[in-house]
PDB file of C-alpha atoms and ligand atoms in Angstrom:
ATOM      1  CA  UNK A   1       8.905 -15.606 -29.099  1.00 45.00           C
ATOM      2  CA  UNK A   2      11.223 -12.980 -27.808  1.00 54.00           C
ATOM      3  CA  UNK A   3      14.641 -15.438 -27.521  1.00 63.00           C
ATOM      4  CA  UNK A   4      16.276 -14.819 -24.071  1.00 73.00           C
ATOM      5  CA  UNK A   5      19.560 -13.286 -23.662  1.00 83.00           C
ATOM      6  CA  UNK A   6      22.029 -15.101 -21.641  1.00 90.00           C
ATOM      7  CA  UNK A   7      23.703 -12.162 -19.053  1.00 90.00           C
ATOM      8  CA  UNK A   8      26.031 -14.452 -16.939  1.00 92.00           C
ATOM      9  CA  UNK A   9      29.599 -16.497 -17.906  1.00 93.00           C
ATOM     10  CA  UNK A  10      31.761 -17.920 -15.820  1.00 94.00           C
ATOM     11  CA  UNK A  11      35.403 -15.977 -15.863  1.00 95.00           C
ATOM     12  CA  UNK A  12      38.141 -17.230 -13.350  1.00 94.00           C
ATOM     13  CA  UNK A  13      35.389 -19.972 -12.105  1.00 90.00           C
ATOM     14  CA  UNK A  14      33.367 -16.453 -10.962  1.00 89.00           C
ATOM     15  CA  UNK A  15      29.938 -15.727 -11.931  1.00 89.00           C
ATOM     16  CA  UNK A  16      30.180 -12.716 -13.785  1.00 90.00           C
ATOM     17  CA  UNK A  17      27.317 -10.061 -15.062  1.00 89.00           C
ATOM     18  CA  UNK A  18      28.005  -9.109 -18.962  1.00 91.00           C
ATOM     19  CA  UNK A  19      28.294  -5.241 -17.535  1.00 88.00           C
ATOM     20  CA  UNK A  20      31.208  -6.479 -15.500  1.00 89.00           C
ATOM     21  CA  UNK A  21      33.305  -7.811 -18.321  1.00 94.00           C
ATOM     22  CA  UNK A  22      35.016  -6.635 -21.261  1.00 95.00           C
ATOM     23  CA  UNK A  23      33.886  -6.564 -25.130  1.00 94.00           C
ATOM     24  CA  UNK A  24      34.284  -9.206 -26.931  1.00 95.00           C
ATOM     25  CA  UNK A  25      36.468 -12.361 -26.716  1.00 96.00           C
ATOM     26  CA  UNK A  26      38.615 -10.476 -24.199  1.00 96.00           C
ATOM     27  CA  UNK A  27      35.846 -10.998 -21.562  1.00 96.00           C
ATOM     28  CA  UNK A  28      37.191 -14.811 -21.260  1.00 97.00           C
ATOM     29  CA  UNK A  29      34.064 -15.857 -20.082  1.00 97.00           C
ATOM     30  CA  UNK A  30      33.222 -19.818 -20.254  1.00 96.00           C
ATOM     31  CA  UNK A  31      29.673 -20.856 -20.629  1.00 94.00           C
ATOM     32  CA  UNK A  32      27.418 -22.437 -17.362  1.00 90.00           C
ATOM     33  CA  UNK A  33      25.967 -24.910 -18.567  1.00 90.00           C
ATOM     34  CA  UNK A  34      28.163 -26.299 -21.722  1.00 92.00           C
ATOM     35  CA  UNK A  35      31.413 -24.268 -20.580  1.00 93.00           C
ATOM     36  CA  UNK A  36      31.957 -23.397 -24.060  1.00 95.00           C
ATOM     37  CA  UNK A  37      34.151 -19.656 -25.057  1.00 96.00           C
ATOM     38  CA  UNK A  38      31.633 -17.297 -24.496  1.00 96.00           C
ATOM     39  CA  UNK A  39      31.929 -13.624 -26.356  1.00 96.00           C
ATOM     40  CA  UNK A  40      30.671 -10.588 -24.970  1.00 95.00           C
ATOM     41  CA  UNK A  41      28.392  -8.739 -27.361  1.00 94.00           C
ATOM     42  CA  UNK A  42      28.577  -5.604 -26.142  1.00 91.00           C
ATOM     43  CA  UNK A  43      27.873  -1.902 -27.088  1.00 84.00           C
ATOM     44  CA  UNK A  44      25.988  -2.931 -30.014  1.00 75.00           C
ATOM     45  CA  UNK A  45      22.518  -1.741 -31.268  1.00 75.00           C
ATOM     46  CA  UNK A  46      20.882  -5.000 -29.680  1.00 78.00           C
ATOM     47  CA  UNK A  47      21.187  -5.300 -25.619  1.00 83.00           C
ATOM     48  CA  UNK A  48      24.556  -6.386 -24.022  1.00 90.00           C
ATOM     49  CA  UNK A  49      24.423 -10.172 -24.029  1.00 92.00           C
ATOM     50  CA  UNK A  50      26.847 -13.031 -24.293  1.00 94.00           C
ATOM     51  CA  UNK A  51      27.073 -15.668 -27.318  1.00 93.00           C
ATOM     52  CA  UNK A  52      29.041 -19.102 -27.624  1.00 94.00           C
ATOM     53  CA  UNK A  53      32.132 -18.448 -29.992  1.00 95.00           C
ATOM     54  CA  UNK A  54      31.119 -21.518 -31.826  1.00 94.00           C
ATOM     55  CA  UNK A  55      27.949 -20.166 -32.281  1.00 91.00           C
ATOM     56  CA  UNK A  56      26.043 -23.246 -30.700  1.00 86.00           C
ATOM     57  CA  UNK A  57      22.644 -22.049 -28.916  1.00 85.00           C
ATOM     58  CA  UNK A  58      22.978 -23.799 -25.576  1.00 87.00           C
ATOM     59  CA  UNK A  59      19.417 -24.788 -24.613  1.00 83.00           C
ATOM     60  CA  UNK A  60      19.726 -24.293 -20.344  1.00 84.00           C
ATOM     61  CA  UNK A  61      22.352 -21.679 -20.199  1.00 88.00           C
ATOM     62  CA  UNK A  62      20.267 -18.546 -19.214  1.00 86.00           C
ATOM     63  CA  UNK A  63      18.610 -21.151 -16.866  1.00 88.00           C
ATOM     64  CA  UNK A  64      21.486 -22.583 -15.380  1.00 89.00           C
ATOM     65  CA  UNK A  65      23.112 -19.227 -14.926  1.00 89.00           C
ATOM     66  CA  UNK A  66      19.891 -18.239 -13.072  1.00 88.00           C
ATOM     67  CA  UNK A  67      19.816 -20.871 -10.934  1.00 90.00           C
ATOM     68  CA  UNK A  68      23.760 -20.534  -9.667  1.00 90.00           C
ATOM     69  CA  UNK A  69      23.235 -16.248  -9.493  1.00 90.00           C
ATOM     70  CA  UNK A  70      20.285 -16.758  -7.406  1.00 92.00           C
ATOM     71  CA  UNK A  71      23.093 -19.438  -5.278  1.00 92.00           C
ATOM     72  CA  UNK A  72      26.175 -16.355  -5.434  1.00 90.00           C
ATOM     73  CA  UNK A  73      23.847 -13.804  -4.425  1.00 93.00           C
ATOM     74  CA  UNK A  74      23.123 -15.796  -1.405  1.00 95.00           C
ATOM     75  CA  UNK A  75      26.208 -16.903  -0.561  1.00 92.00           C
ATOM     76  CA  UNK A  76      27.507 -13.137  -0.994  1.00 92.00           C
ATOM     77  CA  UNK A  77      24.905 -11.682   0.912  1.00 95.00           C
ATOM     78  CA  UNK A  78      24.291 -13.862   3.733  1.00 96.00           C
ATOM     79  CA  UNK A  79      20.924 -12.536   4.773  1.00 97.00           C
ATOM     80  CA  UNK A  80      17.411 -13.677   3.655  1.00 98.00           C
ATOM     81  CA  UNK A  81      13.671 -12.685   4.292  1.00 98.00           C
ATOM     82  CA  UNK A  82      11.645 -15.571   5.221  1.00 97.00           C
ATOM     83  CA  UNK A  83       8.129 -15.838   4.449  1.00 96.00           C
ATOM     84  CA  UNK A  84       5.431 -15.661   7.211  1.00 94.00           C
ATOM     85  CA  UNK A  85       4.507 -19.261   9.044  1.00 93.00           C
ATOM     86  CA  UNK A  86       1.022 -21.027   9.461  1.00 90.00           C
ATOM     87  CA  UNK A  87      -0.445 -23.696  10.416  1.00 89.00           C
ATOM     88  CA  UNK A  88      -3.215 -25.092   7.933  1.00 85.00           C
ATOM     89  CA  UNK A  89      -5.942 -26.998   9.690  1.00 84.00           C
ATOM     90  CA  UNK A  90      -7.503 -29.969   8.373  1.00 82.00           C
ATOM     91  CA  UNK A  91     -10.379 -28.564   9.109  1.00 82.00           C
ATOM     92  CA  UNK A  92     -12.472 -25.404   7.903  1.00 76.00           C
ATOM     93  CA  UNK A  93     -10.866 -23.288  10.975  1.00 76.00           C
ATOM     94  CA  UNK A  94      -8.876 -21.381   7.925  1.00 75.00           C
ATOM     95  CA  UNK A  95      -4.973 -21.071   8.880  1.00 79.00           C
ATOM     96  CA  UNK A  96      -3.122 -19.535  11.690  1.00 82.00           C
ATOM     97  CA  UNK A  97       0.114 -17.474  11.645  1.00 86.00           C
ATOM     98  CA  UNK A  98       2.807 -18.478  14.165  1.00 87.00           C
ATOM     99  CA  UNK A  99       5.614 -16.430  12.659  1.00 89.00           C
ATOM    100  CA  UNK A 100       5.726 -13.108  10.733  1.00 91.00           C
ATOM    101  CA  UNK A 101       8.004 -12.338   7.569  1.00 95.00           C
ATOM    102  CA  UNK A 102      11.807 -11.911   9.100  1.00 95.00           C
ATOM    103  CA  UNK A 103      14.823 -11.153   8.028  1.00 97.00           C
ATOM    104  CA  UNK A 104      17.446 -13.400   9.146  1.00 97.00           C
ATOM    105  CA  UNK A 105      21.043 -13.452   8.810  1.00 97.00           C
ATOM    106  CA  UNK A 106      23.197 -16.559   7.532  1.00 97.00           C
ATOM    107  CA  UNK A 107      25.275 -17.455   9.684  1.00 97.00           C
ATOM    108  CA  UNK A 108      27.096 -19.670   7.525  1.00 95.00           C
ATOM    109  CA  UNK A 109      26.198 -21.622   3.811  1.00 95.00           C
ATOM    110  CA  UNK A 110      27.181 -24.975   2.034  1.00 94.00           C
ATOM    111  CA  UNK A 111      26.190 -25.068  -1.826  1.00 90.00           C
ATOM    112  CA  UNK A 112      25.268 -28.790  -2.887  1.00 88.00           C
ATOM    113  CA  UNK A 113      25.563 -30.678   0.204  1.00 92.00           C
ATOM    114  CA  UNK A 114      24.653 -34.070   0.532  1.00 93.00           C
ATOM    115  CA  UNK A 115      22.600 -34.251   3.878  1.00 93.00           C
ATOM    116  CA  UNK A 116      21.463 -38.066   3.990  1.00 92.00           C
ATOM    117  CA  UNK A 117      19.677 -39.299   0.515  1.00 90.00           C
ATOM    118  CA  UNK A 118      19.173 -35.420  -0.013  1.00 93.00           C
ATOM    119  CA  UNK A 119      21.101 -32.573  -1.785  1.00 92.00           C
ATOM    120  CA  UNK A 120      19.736 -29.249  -1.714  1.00 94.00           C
ATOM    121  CA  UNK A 121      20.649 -26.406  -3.348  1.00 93.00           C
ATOM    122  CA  UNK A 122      21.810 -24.558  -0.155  1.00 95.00           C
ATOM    123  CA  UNK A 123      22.337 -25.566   3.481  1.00 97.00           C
ATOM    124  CA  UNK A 124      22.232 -22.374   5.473  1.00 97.00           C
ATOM    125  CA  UNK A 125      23.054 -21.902   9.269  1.00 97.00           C
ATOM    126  CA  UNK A 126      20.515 -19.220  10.731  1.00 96.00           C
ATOM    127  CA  UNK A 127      20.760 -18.921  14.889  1.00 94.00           C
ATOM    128  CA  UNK A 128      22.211 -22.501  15.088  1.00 94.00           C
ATOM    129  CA  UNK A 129      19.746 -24.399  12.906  1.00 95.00           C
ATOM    130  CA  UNK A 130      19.672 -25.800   9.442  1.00 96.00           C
ATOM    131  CA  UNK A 131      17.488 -24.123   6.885  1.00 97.00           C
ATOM    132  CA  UNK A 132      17.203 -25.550   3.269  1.00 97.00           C
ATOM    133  CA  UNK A 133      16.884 -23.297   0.306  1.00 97.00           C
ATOM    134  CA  UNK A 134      15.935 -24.352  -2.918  1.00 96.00           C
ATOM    135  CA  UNK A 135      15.980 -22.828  -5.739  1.00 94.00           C
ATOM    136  CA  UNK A 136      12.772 -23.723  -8.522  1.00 94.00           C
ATOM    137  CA  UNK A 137      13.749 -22.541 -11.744  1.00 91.00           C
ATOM    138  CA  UNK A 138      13.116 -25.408 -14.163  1.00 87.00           C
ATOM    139  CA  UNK A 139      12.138 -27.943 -11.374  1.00 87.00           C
ATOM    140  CA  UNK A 140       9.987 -27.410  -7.871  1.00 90.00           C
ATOM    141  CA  UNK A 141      10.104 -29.978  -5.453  1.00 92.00           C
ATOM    142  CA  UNK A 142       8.232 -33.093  -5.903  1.00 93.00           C
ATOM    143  CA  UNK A 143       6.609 -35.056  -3.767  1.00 93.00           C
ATOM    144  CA  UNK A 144       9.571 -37.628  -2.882  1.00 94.00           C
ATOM    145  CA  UNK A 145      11.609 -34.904  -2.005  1.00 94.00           C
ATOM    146  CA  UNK A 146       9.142 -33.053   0.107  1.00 95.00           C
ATOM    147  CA  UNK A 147       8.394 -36.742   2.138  1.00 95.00           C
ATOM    148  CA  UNK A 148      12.328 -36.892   2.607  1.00 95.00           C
ATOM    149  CA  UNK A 149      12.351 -33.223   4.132  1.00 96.00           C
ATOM    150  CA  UNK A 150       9.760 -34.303   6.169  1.00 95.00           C
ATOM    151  CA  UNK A 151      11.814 -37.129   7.087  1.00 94.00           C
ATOM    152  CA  UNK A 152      14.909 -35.026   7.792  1.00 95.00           C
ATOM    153  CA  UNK A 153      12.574 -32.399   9.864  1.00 95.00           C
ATOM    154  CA  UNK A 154      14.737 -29.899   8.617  1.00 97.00           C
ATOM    155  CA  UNK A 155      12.942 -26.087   7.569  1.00 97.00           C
ATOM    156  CA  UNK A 156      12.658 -25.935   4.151  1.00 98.00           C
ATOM    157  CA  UNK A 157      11.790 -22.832   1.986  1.00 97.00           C
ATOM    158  CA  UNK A 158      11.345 -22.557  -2.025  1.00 97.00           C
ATOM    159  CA  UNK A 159      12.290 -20.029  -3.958  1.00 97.00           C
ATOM    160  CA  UNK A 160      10.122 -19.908  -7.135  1.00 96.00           C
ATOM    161  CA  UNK A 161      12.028 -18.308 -10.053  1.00 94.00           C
ATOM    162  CA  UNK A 162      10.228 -20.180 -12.558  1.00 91.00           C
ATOM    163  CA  UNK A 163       8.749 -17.163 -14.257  1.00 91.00           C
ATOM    164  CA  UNK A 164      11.504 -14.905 -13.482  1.00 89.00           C
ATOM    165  CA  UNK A 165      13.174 -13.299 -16.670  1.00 84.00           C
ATOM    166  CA  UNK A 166      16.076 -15.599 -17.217  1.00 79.00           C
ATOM    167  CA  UNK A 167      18.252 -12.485 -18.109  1.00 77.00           C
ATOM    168  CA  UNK A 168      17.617 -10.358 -15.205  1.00 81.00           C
ATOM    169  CA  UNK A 169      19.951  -8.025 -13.596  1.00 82.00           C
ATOM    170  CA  UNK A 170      22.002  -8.810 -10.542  1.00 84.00           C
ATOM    171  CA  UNK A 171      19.944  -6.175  -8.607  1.00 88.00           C
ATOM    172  CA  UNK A 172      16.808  -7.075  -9.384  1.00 91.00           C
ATOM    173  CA  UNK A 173      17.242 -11.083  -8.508  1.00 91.00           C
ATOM    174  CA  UNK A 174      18.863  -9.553  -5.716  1.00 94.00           C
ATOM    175  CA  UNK A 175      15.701  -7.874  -4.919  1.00 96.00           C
ATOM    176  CA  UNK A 176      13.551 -11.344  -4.936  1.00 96.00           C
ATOM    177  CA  UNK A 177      16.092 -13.376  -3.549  1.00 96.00           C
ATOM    178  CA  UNK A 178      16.872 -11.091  -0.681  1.00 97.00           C
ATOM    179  CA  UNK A 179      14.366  -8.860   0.238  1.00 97.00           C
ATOM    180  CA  UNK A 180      10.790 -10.207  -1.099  1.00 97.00           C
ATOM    181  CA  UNK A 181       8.802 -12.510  -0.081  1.00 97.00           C
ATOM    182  CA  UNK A 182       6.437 -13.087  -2.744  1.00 95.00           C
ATOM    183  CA  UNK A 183       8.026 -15.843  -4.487  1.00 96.00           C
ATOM    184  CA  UNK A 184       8.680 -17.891  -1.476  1.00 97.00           C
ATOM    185  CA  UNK A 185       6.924 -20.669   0.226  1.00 96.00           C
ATOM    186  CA  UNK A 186       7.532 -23.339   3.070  1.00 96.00           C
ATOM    187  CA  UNK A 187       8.165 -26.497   1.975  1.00 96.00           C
ATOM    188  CA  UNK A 188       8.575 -27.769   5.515  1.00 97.00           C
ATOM    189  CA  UNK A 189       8.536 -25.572   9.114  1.00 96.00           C
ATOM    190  CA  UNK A 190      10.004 -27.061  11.621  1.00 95.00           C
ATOM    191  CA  UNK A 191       8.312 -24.814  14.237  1.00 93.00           C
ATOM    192  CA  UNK A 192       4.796 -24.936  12.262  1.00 93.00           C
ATOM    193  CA  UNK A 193       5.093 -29.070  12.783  1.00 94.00           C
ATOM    194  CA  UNK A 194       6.166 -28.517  16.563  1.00 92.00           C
ATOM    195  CA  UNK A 195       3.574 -26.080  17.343  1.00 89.00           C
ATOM    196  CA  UNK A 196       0.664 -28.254  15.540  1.00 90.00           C
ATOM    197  CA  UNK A 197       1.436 -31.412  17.217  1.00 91.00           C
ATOM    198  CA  UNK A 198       1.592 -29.472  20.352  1.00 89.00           C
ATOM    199  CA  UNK A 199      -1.824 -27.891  20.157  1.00 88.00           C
ATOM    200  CA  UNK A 200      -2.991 -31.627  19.148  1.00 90.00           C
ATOM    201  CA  UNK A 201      -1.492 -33.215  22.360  1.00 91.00           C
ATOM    202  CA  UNK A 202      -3.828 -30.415  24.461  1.00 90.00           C
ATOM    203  CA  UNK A 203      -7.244 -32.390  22.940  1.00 93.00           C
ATOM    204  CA  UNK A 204      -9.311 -34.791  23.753  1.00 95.00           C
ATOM    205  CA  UNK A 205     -10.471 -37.540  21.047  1.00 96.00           C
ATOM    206  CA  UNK A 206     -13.655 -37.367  21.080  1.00 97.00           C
ATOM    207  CA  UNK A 207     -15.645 -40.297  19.426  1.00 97.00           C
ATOM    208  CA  UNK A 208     -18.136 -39.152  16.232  1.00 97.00           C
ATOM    209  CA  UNK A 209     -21.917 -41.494  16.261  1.00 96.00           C
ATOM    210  CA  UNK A 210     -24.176 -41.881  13.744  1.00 95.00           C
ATOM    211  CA  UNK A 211     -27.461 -40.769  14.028  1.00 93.00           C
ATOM    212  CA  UNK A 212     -29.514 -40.790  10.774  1.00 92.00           C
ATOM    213  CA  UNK A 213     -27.633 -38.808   8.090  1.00 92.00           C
ATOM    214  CA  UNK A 214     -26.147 -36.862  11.082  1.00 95.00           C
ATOM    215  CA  UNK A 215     -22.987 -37.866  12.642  1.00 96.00           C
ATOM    216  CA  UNK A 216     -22.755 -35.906  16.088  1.00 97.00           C
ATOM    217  CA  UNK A 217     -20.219 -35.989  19.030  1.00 97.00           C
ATOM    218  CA  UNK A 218     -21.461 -36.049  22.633  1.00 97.00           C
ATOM    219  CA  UNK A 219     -21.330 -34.080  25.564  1.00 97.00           C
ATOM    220  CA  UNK A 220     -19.406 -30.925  23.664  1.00 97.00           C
ATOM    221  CA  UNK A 221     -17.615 -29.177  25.796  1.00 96.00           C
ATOM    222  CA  UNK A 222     -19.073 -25.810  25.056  1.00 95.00           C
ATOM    223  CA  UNK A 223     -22.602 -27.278  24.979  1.00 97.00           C
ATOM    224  CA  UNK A 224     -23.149 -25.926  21.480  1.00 97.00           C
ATOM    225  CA  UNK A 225     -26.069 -27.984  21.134  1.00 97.00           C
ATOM    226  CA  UNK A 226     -28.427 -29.559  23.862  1.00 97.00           C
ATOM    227  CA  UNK A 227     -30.859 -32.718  23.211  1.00 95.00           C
ATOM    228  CA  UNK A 228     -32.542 -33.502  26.300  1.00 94.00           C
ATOM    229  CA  UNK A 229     -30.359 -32.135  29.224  1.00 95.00           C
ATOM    230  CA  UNK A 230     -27.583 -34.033  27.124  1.00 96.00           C
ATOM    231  CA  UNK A 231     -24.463 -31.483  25.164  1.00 97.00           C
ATOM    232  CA  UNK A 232     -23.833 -32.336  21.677  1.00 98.00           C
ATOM    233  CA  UNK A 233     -22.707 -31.626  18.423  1.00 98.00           C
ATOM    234  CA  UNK A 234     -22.873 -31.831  14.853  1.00 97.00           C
ATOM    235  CA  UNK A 235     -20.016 -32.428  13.413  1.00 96.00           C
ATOM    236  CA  UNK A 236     -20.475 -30.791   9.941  1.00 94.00           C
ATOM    237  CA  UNK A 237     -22.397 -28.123  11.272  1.00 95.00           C
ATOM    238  CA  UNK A 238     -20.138 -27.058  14.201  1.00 96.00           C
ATOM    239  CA  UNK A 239     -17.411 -29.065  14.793  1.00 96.00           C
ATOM    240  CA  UNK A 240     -15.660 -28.248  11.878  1.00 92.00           C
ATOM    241  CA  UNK A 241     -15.666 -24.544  11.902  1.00 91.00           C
ATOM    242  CA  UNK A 242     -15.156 -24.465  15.833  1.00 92.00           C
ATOM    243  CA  UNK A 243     -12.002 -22.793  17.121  1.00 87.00           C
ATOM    244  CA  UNK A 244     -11.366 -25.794  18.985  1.00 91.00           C
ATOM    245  CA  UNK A 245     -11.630 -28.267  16.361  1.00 93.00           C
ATOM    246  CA  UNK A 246      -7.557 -28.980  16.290  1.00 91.00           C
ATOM    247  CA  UNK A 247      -8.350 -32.099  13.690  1.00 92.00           C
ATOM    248  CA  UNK A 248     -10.694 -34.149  11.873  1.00 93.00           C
ATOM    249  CA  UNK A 249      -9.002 -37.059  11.394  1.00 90.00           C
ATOM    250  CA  UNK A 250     -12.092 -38.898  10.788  1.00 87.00           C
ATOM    251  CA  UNK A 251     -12.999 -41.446  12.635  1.00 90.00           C
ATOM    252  CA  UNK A 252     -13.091 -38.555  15.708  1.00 96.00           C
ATOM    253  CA  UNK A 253     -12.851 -35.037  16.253  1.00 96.00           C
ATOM    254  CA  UNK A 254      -9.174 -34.162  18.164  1.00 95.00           C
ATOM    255  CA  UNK A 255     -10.970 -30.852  20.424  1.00 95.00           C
ATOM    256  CA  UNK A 256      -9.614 -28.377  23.307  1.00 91.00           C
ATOM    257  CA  UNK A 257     -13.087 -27.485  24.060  1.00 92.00           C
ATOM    258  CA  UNK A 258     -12.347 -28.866  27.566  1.00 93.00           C
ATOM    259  CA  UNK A 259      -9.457 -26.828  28.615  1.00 91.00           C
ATOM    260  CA  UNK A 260      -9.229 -23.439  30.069  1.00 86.00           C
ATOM    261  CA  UNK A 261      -8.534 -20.602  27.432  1.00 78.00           C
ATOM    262  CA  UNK A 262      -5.559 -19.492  29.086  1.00 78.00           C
ATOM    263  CA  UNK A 263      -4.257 -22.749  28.709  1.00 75.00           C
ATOM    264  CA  UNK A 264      -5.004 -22.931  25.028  1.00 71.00           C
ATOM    265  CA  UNK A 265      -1.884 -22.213  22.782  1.00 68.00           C
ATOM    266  CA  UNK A 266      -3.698 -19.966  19.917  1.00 69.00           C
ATOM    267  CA  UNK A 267      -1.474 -18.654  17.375  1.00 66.00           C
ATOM    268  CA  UNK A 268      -2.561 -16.021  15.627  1.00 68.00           C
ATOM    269  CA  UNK A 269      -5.968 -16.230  12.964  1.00 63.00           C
ATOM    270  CA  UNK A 270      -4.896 -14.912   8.850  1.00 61.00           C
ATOM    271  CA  UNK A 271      -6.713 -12.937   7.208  1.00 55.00           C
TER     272      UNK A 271
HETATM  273  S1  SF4 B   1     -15.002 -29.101  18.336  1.00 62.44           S
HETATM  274 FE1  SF4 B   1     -16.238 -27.473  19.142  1.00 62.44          FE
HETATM  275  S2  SF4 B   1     -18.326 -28.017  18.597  1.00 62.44           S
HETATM  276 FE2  SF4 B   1     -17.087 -29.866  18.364  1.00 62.44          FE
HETATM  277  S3  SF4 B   1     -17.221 -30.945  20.303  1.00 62.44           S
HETATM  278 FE3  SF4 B   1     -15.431 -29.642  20.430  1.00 62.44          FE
HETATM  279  S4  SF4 B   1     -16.145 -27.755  21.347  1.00 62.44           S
HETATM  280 FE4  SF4 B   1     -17.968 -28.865  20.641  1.00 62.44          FE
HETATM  281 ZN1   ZN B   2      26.475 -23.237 -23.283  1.00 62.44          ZN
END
């Protein structure tokens, strides 16, 4: 296995690159993670890299220094593309986009913040709201910390720099922390919870009965189905891939069949 080069120290409590300091013991460089002397093994046959003096190989250095570049870059840069927004149904409508990829600036940033029983990695300020940005290199976030997000109803993305070479340049992290999407993901959208609940509060609960092996809703809006001068339908069969099938909770289906389509909020169908 190809061992992984550590390219950031600390010098002057700065994050530095190992092209940004001098050779050697001169670079005065402290480690991340164990804040050992670092030396800068530079202009050698083998790529620029730094060592511990002591010669200790610190297990989460490379990670650690990952994790706080991805935080400097951030903080230095105060702008960040933001993955596009949808709203997954619980049904078999598929998912709808409500916001595209933006770029957004940052209007201001606190690093390790305690923000109730929660500290994120970053706390940034875009347009006069909070936005939480982690960063996953060695750990994404679990389940308790999603349900306290949730709880906080504060935006959350994820940066995933799991499998992201752990020595890789300042430009290039720059690159996927900045200005890619790829590697991002919505832990929690604000505006995606907002916009869900209010499509649910335009339905209608309508009840589900048994009939046989078929469990059908009466009078359907649309009249999808008619038995007998009477509107109904099947809920496996239409309900759940009907555009107006908001949720399937169920015990009933939550429809907008009923309303006027210019009344209908309809974000916009992915593909
Ligand atoms: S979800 Fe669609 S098919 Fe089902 S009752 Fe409503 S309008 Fe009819
Ligand atoms: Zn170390």
């Amino acid at each position: 296995m190809k061992q992984i080069k550590l390219k950031y120290g600390i010098k002057s409590g700065e994050l530095v690159h190992i092209l940004e300091v001098e050779s050697g013991l001169a670079c005065s460089c402290i480690c991340v993670s164990c804040h050992e002397t670092l030396v800068a093994k530079k202009g050698m046959k083998r790529e620029n890299h730094f060592a511990h003096a002591s010669g200790h190989s610190c297990e989460f250095a490379a990670e650690t220094a990952l994790h706080l570049a991805a935080k400097e870059i951030l903080n230095k840069h105060r702008k960040i593309m933001l993955p596009p927004a949808w709203i997954e149904f619980d049904t078999n409508r598929g998912r709808y986009q409500i916001s595209d990829a933006k770029s957004v600036t940052i209007d201001s940033l606190k690093i390790e913040t305690k923000i109730e029983t929660l500290i994120p990695d970053l706390i940034a300020t875009v347009n006069d709201r909070d936005l939480l940005i982690e960063i996953f290199v060695t750990h994404a976030i679990d389940e308790e910390k999603t349900a306290k997000i949730e709880q906080l109803g504060i935006s959350t993305i994820e940066i995933d720099l799991s499998k992201a070479p752990r020595d890789m340049s300042m430009e290039s992290l720059k690159e996927v922390i900045i200005d890619k999407i790829e590697n991002k993901r919505w832990i929690y959208n604000a505006r995606v919870k907002s916009e869900f609940k209010r499509m649910l509060n335009q339905t209608r609960h309508m009840d589900i009965t048994s009939r046989g092996f078929a469990s059908h809703v009466d009078y359907c809006p649309i009249k999808v189905n008619i038995w007998r001068g009477k509107p109904y339908a099947n809920v496996i069969d239409d309900c759940i891939y009907c555009i107006h099938c908001v949720s399937y909770p169920g015990d009933v289906i939550c429809c907008n069949g009923h309303l006027d389509p210019n009344d209908i909020y309809k974000p916009k169908l992915c593909t």
